[in-house]
Amino acid sequence: MTKTLFTSDHEWLRMEGDAAVVGITDYAQEQLGDLVFVELPEVGRQVTKGETVVVVESVKAASDVYVPVDGEIVAVNDALSSDPALVNNAAMGDGWLFKIKLSNPSQLDELMDEDAYKATI
Amino acid sequence: MSNVEPGRHLPLESLHESAGARFGAFAGWNMPLTYPAGVMKEHLHTREKAGLFDISHMQLFAVEGDEAAAFLSHACPLDAAAIGMGKSKYTVLLNEKAGIIDDLIITQLSATRFMVVANAGNAAKDEAHFRALAANFSVSLEALPRVLIALQGPEAESVLTNAGLDLSALTFMTATEPKPNWFASRSGYTGEDGFEVAMPVTEAQAFVEKLLADERVMWIGLAARDSLRLEAGLCLHGQDIDETTDPQSAGILWAIPKRVREEGTFVGAEALRAIHAKGSDQKRVGLKPEGRQPVRAGAPVIDADGTVVGRVTSGGFGPSAGHPIAMGYVAKNLAEPGTQLFTEVRGNRLELRVATLPFTPHRYRKG
């Protein structure tokens, strides 16, 4: 079981084979409130760490989600288009946002483990 | 997230804290935005049962004196003496250009006494404006320190009766003073039947706790207050109406009696008559985004050629409607319900349809 890594912007990342699954943390979904729309990136898009790749929209406001590493988007969670509340209900699991193939795996070293993340919130 | 504490705190803040409220700044106040149930459940609960809102950030003014009616009929496009005892009227404060300084509810309590309820963010501005105009009238204006709550939804009347406050005799937009220094009206900002009740701060906690003991009652934060009022097609001052919009383009001329509009000597009368004679270029309409993506305040409204023909002033998701909803201004010739328009969100063109307001039917108790 690979461990989950975190950013200070409340994204999580977990390696699955040669790609990483990325989502927002449970704390983040709680802060945002009920989500009603998730704008996902195009599969195949090359992205750079820190770039806005997803926009999550709650009843009240839109918030950006940043990509935690460089790479190529290889999959998105299509279930969110009909059920954005999956992010609220299972932020760390079925409510994942996208999968990314890392072009610079050493960037994983810059992320936090769960204990370090929890200390920031 | 900002940790800056806004200036003003609700008298019952500790009750909200113990209910687990998430707070945010609104109009200079530290206000409950949501409670643990979340905006969606809070919104739906209000339409199904009874939602309790602490709206003590809003300001009550008592206006009293021999010339109180004449004063209010000068300050607002209103025939204050003709409102009727115990009746409430939605009205506006206009500047000389007929721009809307604030929207208000004014209740006539006697021939010489009126209650004014003003928006939180405008209360200081309204008070200064009222005081400047009051100098020429025999009238007193008193800002009342009160806790103001709203109980909205189909169970509101029964909840209040069980809590010892029987307001069943009131119909929509009527009001009473049920106890000394209390003021209660059958009105609200959700499109539902419901009440707004003002009471002395010292009596508020016990009363609110009594309401909360009823299992049909749930605290509702500002986030759901906003989605409820937007579904109900009601304007938020500072967003959908402001000093640059006039009552005609805002579509609230219905609040101004025809005779007052034609002959009144209220502030802004000449400008309003000129606007009315000329007609306005823009009209406030409902806008329904055609997909799942919400469109927010500030987004442009464009036609098929990409020409800007209006703007979105409020937008979000309607939990009862089940789809995104918005409100805004469009060119008058494009204001017909069903008209296809567009907007742009983050570079994507989205389709909008002009929609009839409200998105969710009003369920007022008209008697």
CSV table of C-alpha atoms in Angstrom, one decimal:
chain,number,residue,atom,x,y,z
A,1,MET,CA,0.0,0.0,0.0
A,2,THR,CA,1.6,3.3,-1.1
A,3,LYS,CA,1.2,6.1,1.3
A,4,THR,CA,-0.8,9.2,0.6
A,5,LEU,CA,1.0,12.5,0.2
A,6,PHE,CA,-0.3,16.0,0.8
A,7,THR,CA,0.2,19.6,-0.3
A,8,SER,CA,-0.4,22.7,1.8
A,9,ASP,CA,-3.1,23.7,-0.6
A,10,HIS,CA,-5.2,20.7,0.5
A,11,GLU,CA,-4.6,18.3,-2.4
A,12,TRP,CA,-3.7,14.7,-1.9
A,13,LEU,CA,-1.7,12.3,-4.2
A,14,ARG,CA,-1.3,8.6,-4.1
A,15,MET,CA,0.9,6.5,-6.5
A,16,GLU,CA,-0.9,3.8,-8.4
A,17,GLY,CA,1.5,2.0,-10.8
A,18,ASP,CA,3.3,4.7,-12.8
A,19,ALA,CA,0.6,7.3,-12.4
A,20,ALA,CA,-0.6,9.2,-9.3
A,21,VAL,CA,-4.2,9.7,-8.3
A,22,VAL,CA,-5.0,13.2,-7.1
A,23,GLY,CA,-7.9,14.6,-5.1
A,24,ILE,CA,-8.7,17.2,-2.5
A,25,THR,CA,-8.6,16.4,1.2
A,26,ASP,CA,-11.5,15.8,3.4
A,27,TYR,CA,-10.7,19.0,5.2
A,28,ALA,CA,-10.9,20.9,1.9
A,29,GLN,CA,-14.2,19.5,0.9
A,30,GLU,CA,-15.6,20.4,4.3
A,31,GLN,CA,-14.4,24.0,3.9
A,32,LEU,CA,-15.9,24.2,0.5
A,33,GLY,CA,-19.3,22.8,1.4
A,34,ASP,CA,-21.7,21.0,-1.0
A,35,LEU,CA,-20.1,20.8,-4.5
A,36,VAL,CA,-22.4,21.2,-7.5
A,37,PHE,CA,-19.9,21.2,-10.3
A,38,VAL,CA,-16.4,20.0,-11.0
A,39,GLU,CA,-14.5,21.2,-14.1
A,40,LEU,CA,-12.0,18.6,-15.0
A,41,PRO,CA,-8.9,18.9,-17.3
A,42,GLU,CA,-8.6,17.3,-20.8
A,43,VAL,CA,-6.9,13.9,-20.8
A,44,GLY,CA,-3.5,14.3,-22.5
A,45,ARG,CA,-2.9,17.8,-21.2
A,46,GLN,CA,0.7,18.5,-20.1
A,47,VAL,CA,0.7,20.4,-16.8
A,48,THR,CA,3.2,22.1,-14.5
A,49,LYS,CA,3.2,21.9,-10.7
A,50,GLY,CA,1.1,24.8,-9.3
A,51,GLU,CA,-1.1,25.2,-12.4
A,52,THR,CA,-4.9,25.3,-12.0
A,53,VAL,CA,-6.2,22.1,-13.4
A,54,VAL,CA,-9.6,21.6,-11.8
A,55,VAL,CA,-12.2,24.1,-10.6
A,56,VAL,CA,-14.6,22.9,-7.9
A,57,GLU,CA,-17.8,24.8,-7.6
A,58,SER,CA,-19.9,24.9,-4.4
A,59,VAL,CA,-23.4,26.3,-4.1
A,60,LYS,CA,-21.8,29.7,-3.3
A,61,ALA,CA,-18.3,29.9,-5.0
A,62,ALA,CA,-15.7,28.5,-7.4
A,63,SER,CA,-12.3,27.3,-6.1
A,64,ASP,CA,-9.2,26.4,-8.0
A,65,VAL,CA,-7.4,23.1,-7.5
A,66,TYR,CA,-3.6,23.1,-8.3
A,67,VAL,CA,-1.7,20.2,-9.7
A,68,PRO,CA,0.9,19.1,-7.1
A,69,VAL,CA,3.5,17.7,-9.7
A,70,ASP,CA,4.6,18.1,-13.3
A,71,GLY,CA,3.2,15.6,-15.8
A,72,GLU,CA,0.5,14.5,-18.2
A,73,ILE,CA,-3.2,14.0,-17.3
A,74,VAL,CA,-3.9,10.4,-18.1
A,75,ALA,CA,-7.4,10.0,-16.7
A,76,VAL,CA,-10.2,12.1,-15.0
A,77,ASN,CA,-13.0,11.0,-12.8
A,78,ASP,CA,-16.0,11.1,-15.1
A,79,ALA,CA,-18.4,10.1,-12.3
A,80,LEU,CA,-18.1,13.6,-11.0
A,81,SER,CA,-19.9,15.1,-13.9
A,82,SER,CA,-23.2,13.6,-12.8
A,83,ASP,CA,-22.4,13.3,-9.1
A,84,PRO,CA,-20.1,16.1,-7.9
A,85,ALA,CA,-21.1,15.4,-4.3
A,86,LEU,CA,-18.9,12.3,-4.5
A,87,VAL,CA,-16.1,14.7,-3.6
A,88,ASN,CA,-18.0,15.6,-0.4
A,89,ASN,CA,-18.9,12.1,0.4
A,90,ALA,CA,-15.5,10.4,-0.4
A,91,ALA,CA,-12.9,13.0,-0.9
A,92,MET,CA,-10.0,10.6,-0.3
A,93,GLY,CA,-11.5,7.8,-2.3
A,94,ASP,CA,-14.2,7.7,-5.0
A,95,GLY,CA,-14.2,11.4,-5.1
A,96,TRP,CA,-10.7,11.5,-6.7
A,97,LEU,CA,-10.2,14.1,-9.5
A,98,PHE,CA,-7.6,13.0,-12.0
A,99,LYS,CA,-4.6,10.7,-12.6
A,100,ILE,CA,-1.3,12.1,-13.7
A,101,LYS,CA,1.8,10.5,-15.1
A,102,LEU,CA,4.7,12.2,-13.4
A,103,SER,CA,7.5,13.7,-15.5
A,104,ASN,CA,9.5,14.6,-12.5
A,105,PRO,CA,9.1,12.0,-9.8
A,106,SER,CA,11.6,13.7,-7.5
A,107,GLN,CA,8.8,16.3,-6.8
A,108,LEU,CA,7.2,13.8,-4.6
A,109,ASP,CA,9.9,14.5,-2.0
A,110,GLU,CA,8.5,18.0,-1.7
A,111,LEU,CA,5.1,16.8,-0.5
A,112,MET,CA,4.0,16.1,3.1
A,113,ASP,CA,3.0,12.9,4.8
A,114,GLU,CA,-0.3,12.8,6.6
A,115,ASP,CA,1.0,13.8,10.0
A,116,ALA,CA,2.8,16.8,8.6
A,117,TYR,CA,-0.3,17.8,6.7
A,118,LYS,CA,-2.6,17.4,9.7
A,119,ALA,CA,-0.2,19.7,11.6
A,120,THR,CA,-0.9,22.5,9.1
A,121,ILE,CA,-4.7,22.5,9.4
B,1,MET,CA,-8.3,31.7,4.9
B,2,SER,CA,-8.3,35.0,6.7
B,3,ASN,CA,-8.3,35.3,10.4
B,4,VAL,CA,-9.1,38.9,10.5
B,5,GLU,CA,-12.0,39.4,12.8
B,6,PRO,CA,-14.7,41.7,11.4
B,7,GLY,CA,-16.0,44.5,13.5
B,8,ARG,CA,-19.4,43.4,14.7
B,9,HIS,CA,-20.6,40.3,16.5
B,10,LEU,CA,-24.2,39.0,16.8
B,11,PRO,CA,-25.6,39.2,20.3
B,12,LEU,CA,-26.3,35.4,20.1
B,13,GLU,CA,-22.9,34.5,18.6
B,14,SER,CA,-22.1,31.9,21.3
B,15,LEU,CA,-25.3,30.0,20.4
B,16,HIS,CA,-24.1,29.8,16.8
B,17,GLU,CA,-20.7,28.7,17.9
B,18,SER,CA,-22.1,25.9,19.9
B,19,ALA,CA,-24.2,24.9,16.9
B,20,GLY,CA,-21.0,24.5,15.0
B,21,ALA,CA,-21.4,27.4,12.7
B,22,ARG,CA,-18.7,28.3,10.2
B,23,PHE,CA,-18.4,32.1,10.3
B,24,GLY,CA,-17.5,34.6,7.6
B,25,ALA,CA,-17.5,38.4,7.2
B,26,PHE,CA,-20.6,40.0,5.7
B,27,ALA,CA,-21.4,43.7,5.6
B,28,GLY,CA,-18.9,44.2,8.5
B,29,TRP,CA,-20.4,41.5,10.6
B,30,ASN,CA,-19.1,38.1,11.7
B,31,MET,CA,-21.9,36.0,10.4
B,32,PRO,CA,-22.8,32.3,10.4
B,33,LEU,CA,-22.3,31.1,6.7
B,34,THR,CA,-23.2,27.5,7.2
B,35,TYR,CA,-23.8,25.0,10.0
B,36,PRO,CA,-22.6,21.3,10.0
B,37,ALA,CA,-25.7,20.2,7.9
B,38,GLY,CA,-24.3,22.2,5.0
B,39,VAL,CA,-25.9,24.7,2.6
B,40,MET,CA,-27.8,22.1,0.6
B,41,LYS,CA,-29.6,20.5,3.5
B,42,GLU,CA,-30.2,23.8,5.2
B,43,HIS,CA,-31.8,25.2,2.0
B,44,LEU,CA,-34.1,22.2,1.5
B,45,HIS,CA,-35.0,22.0,5.2
B,46,THR,CA,-36.2,25.6,5.0
B,47,ARG,CA,-38.6,24.7,2.1
B,48,GLU,CA,-39.8,21.5,3.8
B,49,LYS,CA,-40.0,22.5,7.5
B,50,ALA,CA,-38.7,25.6,9.3
B,51,GLY,CA,-35.4,27.3,8.9
B,52,LEU,CA,-34.1,29.7,11.6
B,53,PHE,CA,-32.0,32.6,10.6
B,54,ASP,CA,-30.2,35.1,12.8
B,55,ILE,CA,-30.5,38.4,10.9
B,56,SER,CA,-29.6,40.7,13.7
B,57,HIS,CA,-27.2,42.4,11.4
B,58,MET,CA,-30.1,44.1,9.9
B,59,GLN,CA,-31.2,47.3,11.5
B,60,LEU,CA,-34.6,48.4,12.8
B,61,PHE,CA,-35.5,52.0,12.9
B,62,ALA,CA,-38.6,53.4,14.7
B,63,VAL,CA,-39.9,56.6,13.0
B,64,GLU,CA,-42.3,58.5,15.1
B,65,GLY,CA,-43.9,62.0,15.1
B,66,ASP,CA,-46.7,64.1,13.8
B,67,GLU,CA,-45.0,64.3,10.4
B,68,ALA,CA,-43.7,60.7,10.3
B,69,ALA,CA,-45.8,59.8,7.3
B,70,ALA,CA,-44.9,63.0,5.4
B,71,PHE,CA,-41.3,62.4,6.2
B,72,LEU,CA,-41.3,58.8,4.9
B,73,SER,CA,-43.3,59.8,1.9
B,74,HIS,CA,-40.5,62.3,1.1
B,75,ALA,CA,-37.6,59.9,1.8
B,76,CYS,CA,-39.2,57.0,-0.2
B,77,PRO,CA,-41.5,56.7,-3.2
B,78,LEU,CA,-44.3,55.9,-0.9
B,79,ASP,CA,-47.7,57.1,0.4
B,80,ALA,CA,-46.8,56.2,4.0
B,81,ALA,CA,-50.1,57.4,5.5
B,82,ALA,CA,-52.0,55.0,3.2
B,83,ILE,CA,-50.0,51.8,4.0
B,84,GLY,CA,-52.6,50.8,6.5
B,85,MET,CA,-52.3,49.9,10.2
B,86,GLY,CA,-50.3,46.8,10.7
B,87,LYS,CA,-49.4,46.5,7.0
B,88,SER,CA,-45.9,46.3,5.6
B,89,LYS,CA,-44.6,47.7,2.3
B,90,TYR,CA,-41.5,46.9,0.3
B,91,THR,CA,-39.9,50.2,-0.8
B,92,VAL,CA,-36.6,51.9,-1.6
B,93,LEU,CA,-34.5,54.8,-0.7
B,94,LEU,CA,-33.5,56.7,-3.9
B,95,ASN,CA,-30.8,59.2,-4.6
B,96,GLU,CA,-31.5,62.3,-6.7
B,97,LYS,CA,-30.8,60.2,-9.8
B,98,ALA,CA,-33.3,57.6,-8.8
B,99,GLY,CA,-30.5,55.2,-8.0
B,100,ILE,CA,-31.3,52.7,-5.2
B,101,ILE,CA,-29.5,53.6,-2.0
B,102,ASP,CA,-31.2,50.7,-0.2
B,103,ASP,CA,-34.3,48.6,-0.3
B,104,LEU,CA,-36.5,48.6,2.9
B,105,ILE,CA,-39.6,47.2,4.5
B,106,ILE,CA,-41.7,49.9,6.2
B,107,THR,CA,-44.6,49.0,8.5
B,108,GLN,CA,-47.2,51.4,9.6
B,109,LEU,CA,-48.0,50.9,13.3
B,110,SER,CA,-50.2,53.9,13.9
B,111,ALA,CA,-51.0,57.2,12.3
B,112,THR,CA,-47.7,58.6,13.6
B,113,ARG,CA,-45.5,55.6,14.1
B,114,PHE,CA,-43.6,53.4,11.6
B,115,MET,CA,-41.0,50.6,11.7
B,116,VAL,CA,-38.3,50.5,9.1
B,117,VAL,CA,-36.1,47.5,8.5
B,118,ALA,CA,-32.9,48.2,6.6
B,119,ASN,CA,-30.0,46.1,5.2
B,120,ALA,CA,-27.0,45.6,7.4
B,121,GLY,CA,-24.4,46.9,4.9
B,122,ASN,CA,-26.5,50.1,4.3
B,123,ALA,CA,-27.8,50.8,7.8
B,124,ALA,CA,-25.3,53.6,8.6
B,125,LYS,CA,-25.7,55.2,5.2
B,126,ASP,CA,-29.5,54.9,5.5
B,127,GLU,CA,-29.5,56.5,8.9
B,128,ALA,CA,-27.3,59.4,7.8
B,129,HIS,CA,-29.6,59.9,4.7
B,130,PHE,CA,-32.8,59.7,6.9
B,131,ARG,CA,-31.3,62.1,9.5
B,132,ALA,CA,-30.4,64.7,6.9
B,133,LEU,CA,-33.9,64.6,5.4
B,134,ALA,CA,-35.6,64.5,8.9
B,135,ALA,CA,-34.2,67.9,9.8
B,136,ASN,CA,-37.2,69.5,7.9
B,137,PHE,CA,-39.8,67.4,9.6
B,138,SER,CA,-41.3,67.0,13.1
B,139,VAL,CA,-40.1,63.4,13.4
B,140,SER,CA,-37.8,61.3,15.5
B,141,LEU,CA,-35.7,58.4,14.1
B,142,GLU,CA,-34.4,55.8,16.6
B,143,ALA,CA,-32.1,52.9,15.7
B,144,LEU,CA,-33.4,50.0,17.9
B,145,PRO,CA,-31.0,47.5,19.4
B,146,ARG,CA,-32.7,44.2,18.8
B,147,VAL,CA,-32.1,40.6,18.0
B,148,LEU,CA,-33.9,39.9,14.7
B,149,ILE,CA,-34.6,36.3,13.7
B,150,ALA,CA,-36.4,34.9,10.7
B,151,LEU,CA,-38.3,31.6,10.9
B,152,GLN,CA,-39.1,30.5,7.3
B,153,GLY,CA,-40.9,27.5,5.9
B,154,PRO,CA,-44.3,25.7,6.0
B,155,GLU,CA,-43.9,24.8,9.7
B,156,ALA,CA,-43.0,28.3,10.9
B,157,GLU,CA,-46.4,29.3,12.1
B,158,SER,CA,-46.9,26.2,14.1
B,159,VAL,CA,-43.4,26.3,15.6
B,160,LEU,CA,-44.0,29.8,16.8
B,161,THR,CA,-47.4,29.0,18.3
B,162,ASN,CA,-45.9,26.1,20.2
B,163,ALA,CA,-43.2,28.4,21.5
B,164,GLY,CA,-45.9,30.7,22.9
B,165,LEU,CA,-45.9,33.3,20.1
B,166,ASP,CA,-49.1,32.9,18.2
B,167,LEU,CA,-48.9,34.9,15.0
B,168,SER,CA,-51.5,33.0,13.0
B,169,ALA,CA,-53.6,36.1,12.6
B,170,LEU,CA,-51.0,37.7,10.4
B,171,THR,CA,-51.0,37.4,6.7
B,172,PHE,CA,-48.2,38.1,4.2
B,173,MET,CA,-46.8,41.6,4.7
B,174,THR,CA,-48.6,42.4,7.9
B,175,ALA,CA,-47.1,43.0,11.3
B,176,THR,CA,-47.7,43.4,15.0
B,177,GLU,CA,-46.0,44.2,18.2
B,178,PRO,CA,-46.8,41.1,20.3
B,179,LYS,CA,-45.0,42.2,23.5
B,180,PRO,CA,-43.4,45.5,24.6
B,181,ASN,CA,-40.4,46.2,22.4
B,182,TRP,CA,-41.1,43.2,20.2
B,183,PHE,CA,-42.0,43.5,16.5
B,184,ALA,CA,-43.1,40.6,14.3
B,185,SER,CA,-44.1,40.5,10.6
B,186,ARG,CA,-45.2,37.7,8.3
B,187,SER,CA,-42.5,38.2,5.7
B,188,GLY,CA,-39.1,37.0,4.7
B,189,TYR,CA,-36.4,36.5,2.1
B,190,THR,CA,-36.9,32.9,1.0
B,191,GLY,CA,-40.1,32.8,-1.0
B,192,GLU,CA,-41.7,30.7,1.7
B,193,ASP,CA,-44.3,31.5,4.3
B,194,GLY,CA,-42.6,32.7,7.4
B,195,PHE,CA,-41.9,35.4,9.9
B,196,GLU,CA,-39.4,37.9,11.0
B,197,VAL,CA,-39.4,38.6,14.8
B,198,ALA,CA,-37.4,41.4,16.5
B,199,MET,CA,-37.0,41.3,20.3
B,200,PRO,CA,-34.9,42.9,23.0
B,201,VAL,CA,-31.4,41.3,23.3
B,202,THR,CA,-32.0,40.3,26.9
B,203,GLU,CA,-35.1,38.2,25.9
B,204,ALA,CA,-33.6,36.6,22.8
B,205,GLN,CA,-31.6,33.7,24.0
B,206,ALA,CA,-34.4,32.1,25.9
B,207,PHE,CA,-36.8,32.5,23.0
B,208,VAL,CA,-34.4,31.2,20.4
B,209,GLU,CA,-33.6,28.2,22.6
B,210,LYS,CA,-37.3,27.4,22.8
B,211,LEU,CA,-37.5,27.5,19.0
B,212,LEU,CA,-34.4,25.3,18.6
B,213,ALA,CA,-35.9,22.7,21.0
B,214,ASP,CA,-38.5,22.0,18.3
B,215,GLU,CA,-37.2,19.2,16.1
B,216,ARG,CA,-38.7,20.9,13.0
B,217,VAL,CA,-36.3,23.8,13.4
B,218,MET,CA,-32.8,24.0,12.0
B,219,TRP,CA,-30.3,26.9,12.0
B,220,ILE,CA,-29.7,28.3,8.5
B,221,GLY,CA,-26.6,30.3,7.5
B,222,LEU,CA,-26.1,33.1,5.0
B,223,ALA,CA,-25.1,30.7,2.2
B,224,ALA,CA,-28.5,29.1,2.1
B,225,ARG,CA,-30.2,32.5,2.8
B,226,ASP,CA,-28.6,33.6,-0.5
B,227,SER,CA,-29.6,30.5,-2.5
B,228,LEU,CA,-33.1,30.7,-1.1
B,229,ARG,CA,-33.6,34.3,-2.1
B,230,LEU,CA,-32.1,33.8,-5.5
B,231,GLU,CA,-34.5,30.9,-6.2
B,232,ALA,CA,-37.2,33.2,-5.0
B,233,GLY,CA,-36.1,35.9,-7.5
B,234,LEU,CA,-35.5,38.4,-4.8
B,235,CYS,CA,-32.9,41.2,-5.2
B,236,LEU,CA,-29.8,41.5,-3.0
B,237,HIS,CA,-28.9,45.2,-2.6
B,238,GLY,CA,-25.2,45.7,-3.4
B,239,GLN,CA,-25.4,43.0,-6.0
B,240,ASP,CA,-28.7,43.0,-8.1
B,241,ILE,CA,-29.6,46.6,-7.2
B,242,ASP,CA,-27.4,49.5,-6.1
B,243,GLU,CA,-27.0,53.3,-6.5
B,244,THR,CA,-26.4,52.9,-10.3
B,245,THR,CA,-29.6,50.9,-10.9
B,246,ASP,CA,-33.1,52.5,-10.9
B,247,PRO,CA,-36.4,50.9,-9.9
B,248,GLN,CA,-37.6,50.7,-13.5
B,249,SER,CA,-34.7,48.7,-14.9
B,250,ALA,CA,-34.6,46.6,-11.7
B,251,GLY,CA,-38.2,45.7,-12.3
B,252,ILE,CA,-39.4,46.9,-9.0
B,253,LEU,CA,-41.7,49.6,-10.2
B,254,TRP,CA,-44.6,47.5,-8.8
B,255,ALA,CA,-43.4,48.7,-5.3
B,256,ILE,CA,-44.1,52.3,-6.3
B,257,PRO,CA,-47.8,53.3,-6.5
B,258,LYS,CA,-48.6,54.9,-9.8
B,259,ARG,CA,-50.0,58.1,-8.3
B,260,VAL,CA,-46.8,58.4,-6.2
B,261,ARG,CA,-44.6,57.8,-9.2
B,262,GLU,CA,-46.6,60.5,-11.2
B,263,GLU,CA,-47.2,63.1,-8.6
B,264,GLY,CA,-45.0,62.3,-5.6
B,265,THR,CA,-42.3,64.7,-4.3
B,266,PHE,CA,-40.0,62.0,-2.9
B,267,VAL,CA,-36.2,62.3,-3.4
B,268,GLY,CA,-35.5,61.1,-6.9
B,269,ALA,CA,-39.0,61.8,-8.2
B,270,GLU,CA,-38.0,63.9,-11.2
B,271,ALA,CA,-35.3,61.5,-12.3
B,272,LEU,CA,-37.6,58.5,-11.9
B,273,ARG,CA,-40.3,60.2,-14.0
B,274,ALA,CA,-37.7,61.0,-16.7
B,275,ILE,CA,-36.5,57.4,-16.7
B,276,HIS,CA,-40.1,56.2,-16.9
B,277,ALA,CA,-40.9,58.5,-19.8
B,278,LYS,CA,-37.8,57.5,-21.7
B,279,GLY,CA,-37.9,53.8,-20.9
B,280,SER,CA,-34.8,51.9,-19.7
B,281,ASP,CA,-32.4,50.1,-21.9
B,282,GLN,CA,-31.8,47.2,-19.5
B,283,LYS,CA,-34.1,44.9,-17.6
B,284,ARG,CA,-33.5,42.6,-14.7
B,285,VAL,CA,-34.3,39.0,-15.6
B,286,GLY,CA,-33.8,35.4,-14.4
B,287,LEU,CA,-31.1,33.5,-16.3
B,288,LYS,CA,-30.9,29.7,-16.4
B,289,PRO,CA,-27.5,28.3,-17.4
B,290,GLU,CA,-28.2,25.3,-19.7
B,291,GLY,CA,-25.6,22.8,-18.2
B,292,ARG,CA,-24.5,21.9,-14.8
B,293,GLN,CA,-21.9,24.6,-14.5
B,294,PRO,CA,-22.9,27.6,-12.2
B,295,VAL,CA,-22.5,31.1,-13.6
B,296,ARG,CA,-21.4,33.7,-11.0
B,297,ALA,CA,-22.0,37.4,-10.4
B,298,GLY,CA,-19.9,39.5,-12.7
B,299,ALA,CA,-20.0,37.2,-15.7
B,300,PRO,CA,-20.9,39.0,-18.9
B,301,VAL,CA,-24.1,38.2,-20.8
B,302,ILE,CA,-23.3,38.0,-24.6
B,303,ASP,CA,-25.4,37.3,-27.7
B,304,ALA,CA,-24.7,34.8,-30.4
B,305,ASP,CA,-22.3,37.2,-32.1
B,306,GLY,CA,-20.3,37.7,-28.9
B,307,THR,CA,-21.5,41.2,-28.3
B,308,VAL,CA,-21.9,42.0,-24.6
B,309,VAL,CA,-25.7,42.6,-24.0
B,310,GLY,CA,-25.8,42.4,-20.2
B,311,ARG,CA,-24.3,41.1,-17.0
B,312,VAL,CA,-24.9,38.5,-14.3
B,313,THR,CA,-25.5,40.1,-10.9
B,314,SER,CA,-26.2,37.0,-8.8
B,315,GLY,CA,-25.5,33.4,-9.7
B,316,GLY,CA,-25.1,30.0,-8.0
B,317,PHE,CA,-26.9,26.7,-7.7
B,318,GLY,CA,-30.5,26.3,-6.7
B,319,PRO,CA,-30.9,23.2,-4.5
B,320,SER,CA,-34.7,23.1,-4.9
B,321,ALA,CA,-34.6,24.0,-8.6
B,322,GLY,CA,-31.9,21.3,-9.0
B,323,HIS,CA,-29.9,23.3,-11.5
B,324,PRO,CA,-27.7,26.4,-11.6
B,325,ILE,CA,-29.6,29.7,-11.4
B,326,ALA,CA,-28.7,33.3,-12.0
B,327,MET,CA,-30.1,36.8,-12.2
B,328,GLY,CA,-28.9,39.8,-14.1
B,329,TYR,CA,-29.5,42.6,-16.5
B,330,VAL,CA,-30.0,42.2,-20.3
B,331,ALA,CA,-30.9,44.6,-23.1
B,332,LYS,CA,-34.6,45.2,-23.0
B,333,ASN,CA,-35.2,43.6,-26.4
B,334,LEU,CA,-33.6,40.3,-25.2
B,335,ALA,CA,-35.6,40.1,-21.9
B,336,GLU,CA,-38.3,37.8,-23.2
B,337,PRO,CA,-38.3,34.4,-21.3
B,338,GLY,CA,-36.8,31.7,-23.4
B,339,THR,CA,-34.4,34.0,-25.2
B,340,GLN,CA,-31.1,32.2,-25.9
B,341,LEU,CA,-28.0,34.1,-24.6
B,342,PHE,CA,-24.5,33.1,-23.6
B,343,THR,CA,-21.9,33.8,-21.1
B,344,GLU,CA,-18.2,33.1,-20.7
B,345,VAL,CA,-16.7,31.3,-17.7
B,346,ARG,CA,-13.0,30.8,-17.7
B,347,GLY,CA,-12.8,31.1,-21.4
B,348,ASN,CA,-15.7,28.6,-22.1
B,349,ARG,CA,-18.9,29.8,-23.8
B,350,LEU,CA,-22.0,28.6,-21.9
B,351,GLU,CA,-25.6,28.9,-23.0
B,352,LEU,CA,-28.1,30.7,-20.9
B,353,ARG,CA,-31.9,31.1,-21.3
B,354,VAL,CA,-33.8,34.1,-20.0
B,355,ALA,CA,-36.1,32.6,-17.3
B,356,THR,CA,-39.2,33.7,-15.5
B,357,LEU,CA,-38.6,34.6,-11.9
B,358,PRO,CA,-39.0,33.1,-9.4
B,359,PHE,CA,-37.3,29.8,-10.1
B,360,THR,CA,-39.2,28.3,-7.2
B,361,PRO,CA,-42.8,29.4,-6.7
B,362,HIS,CA,-43.6,31.7,-3.8
B,363,ARG,CA,-45.7,30.2,-1.1
B,364,TYR,CA,-46.7,33.2,0.9
B,365,ARG,CA,-49.7,33.1,3.2
B,366,LYS,CA,-51.8,35.8,1.5
B,367,GLY,CA,-54.8,35.2,3.7
